[in-house]
PDB file of C-alpha atoms in Angstrom:
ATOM      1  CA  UNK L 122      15.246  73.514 -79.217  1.00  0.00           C
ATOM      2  CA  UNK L 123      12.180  72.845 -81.426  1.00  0.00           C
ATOM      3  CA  UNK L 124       9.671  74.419 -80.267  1.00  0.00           C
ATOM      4  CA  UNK L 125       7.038  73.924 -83.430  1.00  0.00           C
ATOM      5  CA  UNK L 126       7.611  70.551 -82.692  1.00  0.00           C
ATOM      6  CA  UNK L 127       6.858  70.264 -79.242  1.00  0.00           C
ATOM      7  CA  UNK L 128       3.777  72.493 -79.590  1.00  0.00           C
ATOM      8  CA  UNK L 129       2.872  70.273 -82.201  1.00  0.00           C
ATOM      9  CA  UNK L 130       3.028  67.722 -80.041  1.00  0.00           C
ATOM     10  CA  UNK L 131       0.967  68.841 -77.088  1.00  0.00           C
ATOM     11  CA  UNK L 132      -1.757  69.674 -79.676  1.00  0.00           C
ATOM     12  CA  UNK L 133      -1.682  66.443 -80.813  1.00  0.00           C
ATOM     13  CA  UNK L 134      -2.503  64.856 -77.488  1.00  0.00           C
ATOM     14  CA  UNK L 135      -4.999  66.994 -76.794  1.00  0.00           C
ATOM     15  CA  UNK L 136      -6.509  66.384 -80.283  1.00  0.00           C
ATOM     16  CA  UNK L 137      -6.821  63.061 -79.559  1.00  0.00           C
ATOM     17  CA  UNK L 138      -7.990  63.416 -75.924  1.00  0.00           C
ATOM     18  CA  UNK L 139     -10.523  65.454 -76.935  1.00  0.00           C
ATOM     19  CA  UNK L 140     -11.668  62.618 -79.231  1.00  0.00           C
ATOM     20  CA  UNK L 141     -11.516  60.168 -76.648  1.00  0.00           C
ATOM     21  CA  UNK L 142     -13.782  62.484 -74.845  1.00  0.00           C
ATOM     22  CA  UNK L 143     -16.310  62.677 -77.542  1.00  0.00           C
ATOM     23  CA  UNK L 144     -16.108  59.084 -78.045  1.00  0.00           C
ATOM     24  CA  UNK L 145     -16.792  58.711 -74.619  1.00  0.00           C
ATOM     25  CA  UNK L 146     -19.930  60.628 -74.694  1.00  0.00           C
ATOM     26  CA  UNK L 147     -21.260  58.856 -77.743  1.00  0.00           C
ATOM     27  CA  UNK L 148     -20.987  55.468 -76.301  1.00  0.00           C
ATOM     28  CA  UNK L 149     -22.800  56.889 -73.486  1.00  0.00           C
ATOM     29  CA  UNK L 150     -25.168  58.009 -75.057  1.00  0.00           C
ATOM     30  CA  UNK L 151     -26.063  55.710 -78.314  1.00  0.00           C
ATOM     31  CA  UNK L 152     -28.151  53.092 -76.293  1.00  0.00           C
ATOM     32  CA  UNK L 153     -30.446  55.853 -74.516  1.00  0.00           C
ATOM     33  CA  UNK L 154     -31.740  56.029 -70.467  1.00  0.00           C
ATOM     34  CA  UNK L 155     -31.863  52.603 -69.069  1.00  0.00           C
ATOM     35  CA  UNK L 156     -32.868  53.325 -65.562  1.00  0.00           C
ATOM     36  CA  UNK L 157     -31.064  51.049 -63.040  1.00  0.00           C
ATOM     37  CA  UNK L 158     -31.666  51.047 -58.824  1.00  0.00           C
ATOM     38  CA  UNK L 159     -32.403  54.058 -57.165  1.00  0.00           C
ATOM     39  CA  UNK L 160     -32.528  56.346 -60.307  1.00  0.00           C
ATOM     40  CA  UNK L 161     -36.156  56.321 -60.109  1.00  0.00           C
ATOM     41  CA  UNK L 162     -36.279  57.451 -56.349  1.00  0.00           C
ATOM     42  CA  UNK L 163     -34.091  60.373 -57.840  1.00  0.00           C
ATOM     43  CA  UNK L 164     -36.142  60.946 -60.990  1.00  0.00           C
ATOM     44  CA  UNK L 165     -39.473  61.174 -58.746  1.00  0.00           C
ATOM     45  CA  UNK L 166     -37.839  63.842 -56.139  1.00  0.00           C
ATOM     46  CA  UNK L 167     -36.881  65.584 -59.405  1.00  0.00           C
ATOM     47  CA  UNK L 168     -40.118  65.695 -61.190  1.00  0.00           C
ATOM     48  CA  UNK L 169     -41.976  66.724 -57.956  1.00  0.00           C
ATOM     49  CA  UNK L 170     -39.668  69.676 -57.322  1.00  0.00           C
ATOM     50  CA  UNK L 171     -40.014  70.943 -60.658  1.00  0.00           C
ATOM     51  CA  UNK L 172     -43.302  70.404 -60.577  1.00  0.00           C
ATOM     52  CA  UNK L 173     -43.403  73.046 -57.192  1.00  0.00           C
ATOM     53  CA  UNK L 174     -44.386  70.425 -54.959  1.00  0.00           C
ATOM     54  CA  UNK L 175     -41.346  70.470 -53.418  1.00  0.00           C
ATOM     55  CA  UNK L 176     -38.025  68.364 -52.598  1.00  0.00           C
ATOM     56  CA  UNK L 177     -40.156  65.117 -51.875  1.00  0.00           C
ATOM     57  CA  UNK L 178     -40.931  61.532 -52.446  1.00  0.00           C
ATOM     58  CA  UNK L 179     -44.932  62.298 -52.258  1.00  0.00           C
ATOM     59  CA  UNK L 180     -46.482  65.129 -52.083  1.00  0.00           C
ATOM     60  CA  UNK L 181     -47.132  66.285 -48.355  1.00  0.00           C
ATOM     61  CA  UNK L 182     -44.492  64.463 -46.945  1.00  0.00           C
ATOM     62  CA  UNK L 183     -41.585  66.279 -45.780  1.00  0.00           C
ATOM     63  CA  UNK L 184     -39.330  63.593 -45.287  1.00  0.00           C
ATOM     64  CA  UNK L 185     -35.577  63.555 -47.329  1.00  0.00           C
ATOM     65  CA  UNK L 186     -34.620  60.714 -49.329  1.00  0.00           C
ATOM     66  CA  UNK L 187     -32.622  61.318 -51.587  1.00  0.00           C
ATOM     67  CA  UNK L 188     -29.318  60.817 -51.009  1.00  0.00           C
ATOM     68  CA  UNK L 189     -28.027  62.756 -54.048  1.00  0.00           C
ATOM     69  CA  UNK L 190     -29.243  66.456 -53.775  1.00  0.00           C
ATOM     70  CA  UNK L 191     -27.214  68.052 -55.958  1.00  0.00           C
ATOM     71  CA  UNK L 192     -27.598  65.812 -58.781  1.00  0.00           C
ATOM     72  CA  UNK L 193     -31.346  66.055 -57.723  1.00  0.00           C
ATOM     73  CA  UNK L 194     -31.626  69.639 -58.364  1.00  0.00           C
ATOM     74  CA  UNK L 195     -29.552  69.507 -61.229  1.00  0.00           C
ATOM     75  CA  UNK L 196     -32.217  67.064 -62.747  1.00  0.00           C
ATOM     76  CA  UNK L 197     -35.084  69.348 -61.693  1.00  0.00           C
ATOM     77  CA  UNK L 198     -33.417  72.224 -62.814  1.00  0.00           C
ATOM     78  CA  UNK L 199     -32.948  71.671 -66.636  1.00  0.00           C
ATOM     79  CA  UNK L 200     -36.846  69.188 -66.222  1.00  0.00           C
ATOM     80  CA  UNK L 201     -38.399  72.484 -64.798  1.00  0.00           C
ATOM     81  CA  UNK L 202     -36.573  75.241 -67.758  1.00  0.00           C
ATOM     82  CA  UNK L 203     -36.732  72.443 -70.928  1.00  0.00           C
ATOM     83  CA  UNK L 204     -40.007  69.780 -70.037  1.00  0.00           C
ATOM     84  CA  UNK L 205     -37.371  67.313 -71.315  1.00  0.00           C
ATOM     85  CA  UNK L 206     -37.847  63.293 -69.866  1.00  0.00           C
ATOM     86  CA  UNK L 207     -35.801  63.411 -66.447  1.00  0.00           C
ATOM     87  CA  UNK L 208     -33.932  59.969 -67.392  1.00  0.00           C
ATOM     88  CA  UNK L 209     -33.150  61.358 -70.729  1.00  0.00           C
ATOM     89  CA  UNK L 210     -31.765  64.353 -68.553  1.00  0.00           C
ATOM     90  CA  UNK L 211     -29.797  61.924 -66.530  1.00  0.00           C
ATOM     91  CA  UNK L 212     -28.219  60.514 -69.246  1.00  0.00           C
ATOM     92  CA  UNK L 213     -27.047  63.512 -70.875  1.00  0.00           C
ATOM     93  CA  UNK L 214     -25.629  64.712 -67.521  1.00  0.00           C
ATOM     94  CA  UNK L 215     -23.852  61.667 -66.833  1.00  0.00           C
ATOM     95  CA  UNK L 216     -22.459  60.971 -70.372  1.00  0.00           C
ATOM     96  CA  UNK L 217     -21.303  65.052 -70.422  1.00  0.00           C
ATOM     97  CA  UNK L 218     -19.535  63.977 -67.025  1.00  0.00           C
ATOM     98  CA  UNK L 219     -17.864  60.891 -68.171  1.00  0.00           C
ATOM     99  CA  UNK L 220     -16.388  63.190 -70.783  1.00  0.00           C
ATOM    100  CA  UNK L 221     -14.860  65.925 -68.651  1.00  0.00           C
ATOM    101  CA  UNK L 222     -13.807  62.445 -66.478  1.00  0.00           C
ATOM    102  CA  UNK L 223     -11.635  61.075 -69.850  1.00  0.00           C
ATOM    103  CA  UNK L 224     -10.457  64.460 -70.209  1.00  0.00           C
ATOM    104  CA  UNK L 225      -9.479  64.787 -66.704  1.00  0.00           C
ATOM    105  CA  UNK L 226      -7.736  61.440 -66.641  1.00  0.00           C
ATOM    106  CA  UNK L 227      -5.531  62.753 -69.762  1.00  0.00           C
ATOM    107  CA  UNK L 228      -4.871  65.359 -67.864  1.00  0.00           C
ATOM    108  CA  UNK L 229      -4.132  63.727 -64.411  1.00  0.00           C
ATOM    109  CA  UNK L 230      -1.865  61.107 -65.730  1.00  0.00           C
ATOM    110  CA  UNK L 231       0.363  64.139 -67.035  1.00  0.00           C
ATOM    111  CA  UNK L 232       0.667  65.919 -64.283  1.00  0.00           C
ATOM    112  CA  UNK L 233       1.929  62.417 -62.798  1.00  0.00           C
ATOM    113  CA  UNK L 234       4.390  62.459 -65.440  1.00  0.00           C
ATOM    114  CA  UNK L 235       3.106  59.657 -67.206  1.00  0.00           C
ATOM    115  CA  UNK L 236       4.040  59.411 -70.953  1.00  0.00           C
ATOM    116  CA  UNK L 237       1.542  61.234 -73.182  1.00  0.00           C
ATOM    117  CA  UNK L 238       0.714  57.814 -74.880  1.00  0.00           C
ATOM    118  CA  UNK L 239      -0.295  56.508 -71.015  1.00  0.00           C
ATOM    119  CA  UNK L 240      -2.652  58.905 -70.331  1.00  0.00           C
ATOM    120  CA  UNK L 241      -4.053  58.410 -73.635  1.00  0.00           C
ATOM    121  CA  UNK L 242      -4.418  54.991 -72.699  1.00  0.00           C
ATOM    122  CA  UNK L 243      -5.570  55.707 -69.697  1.00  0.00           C
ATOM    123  CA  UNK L 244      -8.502  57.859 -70.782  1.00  0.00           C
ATOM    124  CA  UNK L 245      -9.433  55.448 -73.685  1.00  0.00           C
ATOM    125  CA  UNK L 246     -10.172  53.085 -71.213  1.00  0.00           C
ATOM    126  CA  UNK L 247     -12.230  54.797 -69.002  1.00  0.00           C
ATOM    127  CA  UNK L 248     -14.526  55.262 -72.092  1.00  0.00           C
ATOM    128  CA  UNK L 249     -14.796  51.602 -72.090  1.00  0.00           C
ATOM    129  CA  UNK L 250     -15.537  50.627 -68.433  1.00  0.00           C
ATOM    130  CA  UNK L 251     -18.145  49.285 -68.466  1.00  0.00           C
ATOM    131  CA  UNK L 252     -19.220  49.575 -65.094  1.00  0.00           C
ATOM    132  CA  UNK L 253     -18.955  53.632 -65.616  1.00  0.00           C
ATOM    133  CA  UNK L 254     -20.939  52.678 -68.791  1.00  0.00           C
ATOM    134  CA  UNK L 255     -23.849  50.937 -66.705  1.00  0.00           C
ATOM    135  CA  UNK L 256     -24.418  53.997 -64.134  1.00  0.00           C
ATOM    136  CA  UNK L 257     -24.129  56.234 -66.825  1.00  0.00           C
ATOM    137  CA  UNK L 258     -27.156  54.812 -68.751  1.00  0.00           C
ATOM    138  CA  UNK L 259     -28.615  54.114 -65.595  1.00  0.00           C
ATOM    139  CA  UNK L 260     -29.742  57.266 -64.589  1.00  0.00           C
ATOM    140  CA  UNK L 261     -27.418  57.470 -61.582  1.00  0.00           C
ATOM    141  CA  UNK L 262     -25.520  60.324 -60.155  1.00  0.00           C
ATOM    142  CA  UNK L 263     -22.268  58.376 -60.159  1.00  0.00           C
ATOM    143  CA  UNK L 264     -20.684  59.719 -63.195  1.00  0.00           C
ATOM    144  CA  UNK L 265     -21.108  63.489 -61.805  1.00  0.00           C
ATOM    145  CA  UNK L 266     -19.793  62.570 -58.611  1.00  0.00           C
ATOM    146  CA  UNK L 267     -16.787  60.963 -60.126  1.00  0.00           C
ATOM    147  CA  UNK L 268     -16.470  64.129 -62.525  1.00  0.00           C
ATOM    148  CA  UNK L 269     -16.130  66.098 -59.362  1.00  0.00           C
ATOM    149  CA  UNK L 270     -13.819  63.963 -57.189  1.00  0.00           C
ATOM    150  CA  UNK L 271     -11.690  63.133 -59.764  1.00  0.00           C
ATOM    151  CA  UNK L 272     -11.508  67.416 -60.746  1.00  0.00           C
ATOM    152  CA  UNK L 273     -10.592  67.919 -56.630  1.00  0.00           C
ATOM    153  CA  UNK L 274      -7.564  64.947 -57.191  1.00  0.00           C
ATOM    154  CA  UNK L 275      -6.481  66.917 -60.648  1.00  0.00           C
ATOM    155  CA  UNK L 276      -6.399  70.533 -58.521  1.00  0.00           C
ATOM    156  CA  UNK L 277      -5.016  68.867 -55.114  1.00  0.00           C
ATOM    157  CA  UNK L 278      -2.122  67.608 -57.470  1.00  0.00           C
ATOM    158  CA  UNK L 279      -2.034  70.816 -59.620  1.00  0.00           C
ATOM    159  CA  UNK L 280      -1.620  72.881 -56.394  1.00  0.00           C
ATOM    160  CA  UNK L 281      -5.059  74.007 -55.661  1.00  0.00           C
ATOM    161  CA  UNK L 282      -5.868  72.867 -52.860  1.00  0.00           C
ATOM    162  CA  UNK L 283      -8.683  75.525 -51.188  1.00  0.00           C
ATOM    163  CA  UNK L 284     -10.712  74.857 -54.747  1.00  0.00           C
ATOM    164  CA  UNK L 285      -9.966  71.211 -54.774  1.00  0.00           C
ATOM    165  CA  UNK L 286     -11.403  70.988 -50.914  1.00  0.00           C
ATOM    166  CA  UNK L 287     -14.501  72.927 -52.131  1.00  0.00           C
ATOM    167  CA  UNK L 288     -14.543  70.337 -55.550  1.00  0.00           C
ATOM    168  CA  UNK L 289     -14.859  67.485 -53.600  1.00  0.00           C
ATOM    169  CA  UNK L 290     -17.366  69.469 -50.935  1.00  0.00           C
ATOM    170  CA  UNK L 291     -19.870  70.019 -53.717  1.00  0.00           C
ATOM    171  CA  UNK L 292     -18.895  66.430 -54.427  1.00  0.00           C
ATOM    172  CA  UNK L 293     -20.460  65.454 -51.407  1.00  0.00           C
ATOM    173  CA  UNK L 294     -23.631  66.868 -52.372  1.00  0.00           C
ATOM    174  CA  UNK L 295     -24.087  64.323 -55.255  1.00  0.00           C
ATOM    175  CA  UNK L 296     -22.598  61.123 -53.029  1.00  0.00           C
ATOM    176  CA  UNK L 297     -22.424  61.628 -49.228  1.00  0.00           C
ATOM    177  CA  UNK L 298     -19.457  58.870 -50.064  1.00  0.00           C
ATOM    178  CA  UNK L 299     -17.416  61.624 -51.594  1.00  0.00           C
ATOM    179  CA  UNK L 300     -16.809  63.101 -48.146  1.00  0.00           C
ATOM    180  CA  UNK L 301     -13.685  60.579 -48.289  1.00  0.00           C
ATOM    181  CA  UNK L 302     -12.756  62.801 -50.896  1.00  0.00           C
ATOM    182  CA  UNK L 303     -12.545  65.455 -49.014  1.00  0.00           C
ATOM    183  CA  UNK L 304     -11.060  64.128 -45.770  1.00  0.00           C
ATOM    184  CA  UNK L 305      -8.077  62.775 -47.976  1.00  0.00           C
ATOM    185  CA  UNK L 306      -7.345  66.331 -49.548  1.00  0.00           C
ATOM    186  CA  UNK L 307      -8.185  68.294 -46.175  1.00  0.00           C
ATOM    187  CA  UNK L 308      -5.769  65.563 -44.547  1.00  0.00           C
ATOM    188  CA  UNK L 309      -2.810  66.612 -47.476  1.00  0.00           C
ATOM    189  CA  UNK L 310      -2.683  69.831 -46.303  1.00  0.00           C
TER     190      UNK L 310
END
């Protein structure tokens, strides 16, 4: 009957999502790279691929380690074209992700047909979990892999479910853990 109003509305919400998002990314990254676990057996197989010397651990040895290729070659990607510090690299990848993740919880708790106010709430605290915070500034690939399965869950729900199975595929390339992921929407179908 009002439509003004109920555009006004949505715009509104997604005003203040998109804040939350930004928010989110600033409290990511405001402390800097604080490298936690296994981020430096990442960070090395980075560096040495964009280096040339290949996808290893040391030099000459052909054996895989990592257990987080994508987020690997993501790393040694944007080392290789900018020369920036790989956990500073990290960190920007991971906060960026924790974003689209506050975003996508907005936007997941809608489609769920909870109230707008919820999924604020919802995505407001995500920006303050603090384990999320910890990998995040840890250098580990668990933000983008939560980016990812959580984007599958939003287009499983949203009725996409051939792009949602390939989501949480590519998911599986940054946690082999994801594969749940993908079992759950393959097993929707």
């Amino acid at each position: 009957r009002f439509p003004l109003i109920s555009m006004c509305a949505v715009l509104t919400r997604n005003w203040q999502a998109s804040a939350i998002a930004l928010l989110t990314l600033i409290l990511r990254l405001l402390p800097g790279p604080r490298p936690i676990d296994d981020a430096y057996i990442t960070f090395r197989y980075a560096r040495n691929l964009a280096h040339g010397l290949g996808l290893v651990y040391n030099p000459g040895e052909t054996v895989l380690g990592t257990s987080t290729p994508l987020f690997t070659l993501l790393l040694a990607s944007v080392t290789a074209a900018t020369e920036l510090d790989i956990p500073w690299i990290a960190l920007a990848v991971s906060a960026a992700a924790d974003a689209v993740t506050a975003l996508l919880i907005y936007r997941l708790a809608l489609r769920l047909t909870l109230p707008g106010w919820s999924a604020l709430l919802c995505s407001l605290a995500w920006s303050f979990y603090p384990v999320a915070f910890r990998y995040a500034v840890g250098g580990m690939e668990t933000s983008l892999a939560s980016a990812l399965i959580l984007g599958a869950f939003t287009l499983y729900v949203s009725g996409h479910q051939r792009g949602a199975a390939a989501l949480a595929g590519i998911a599986a390339l940054a946690r082999p853990d994801a594969l749940a992921a993908v079992f759950l929407i393959l097993l929707g179908e």
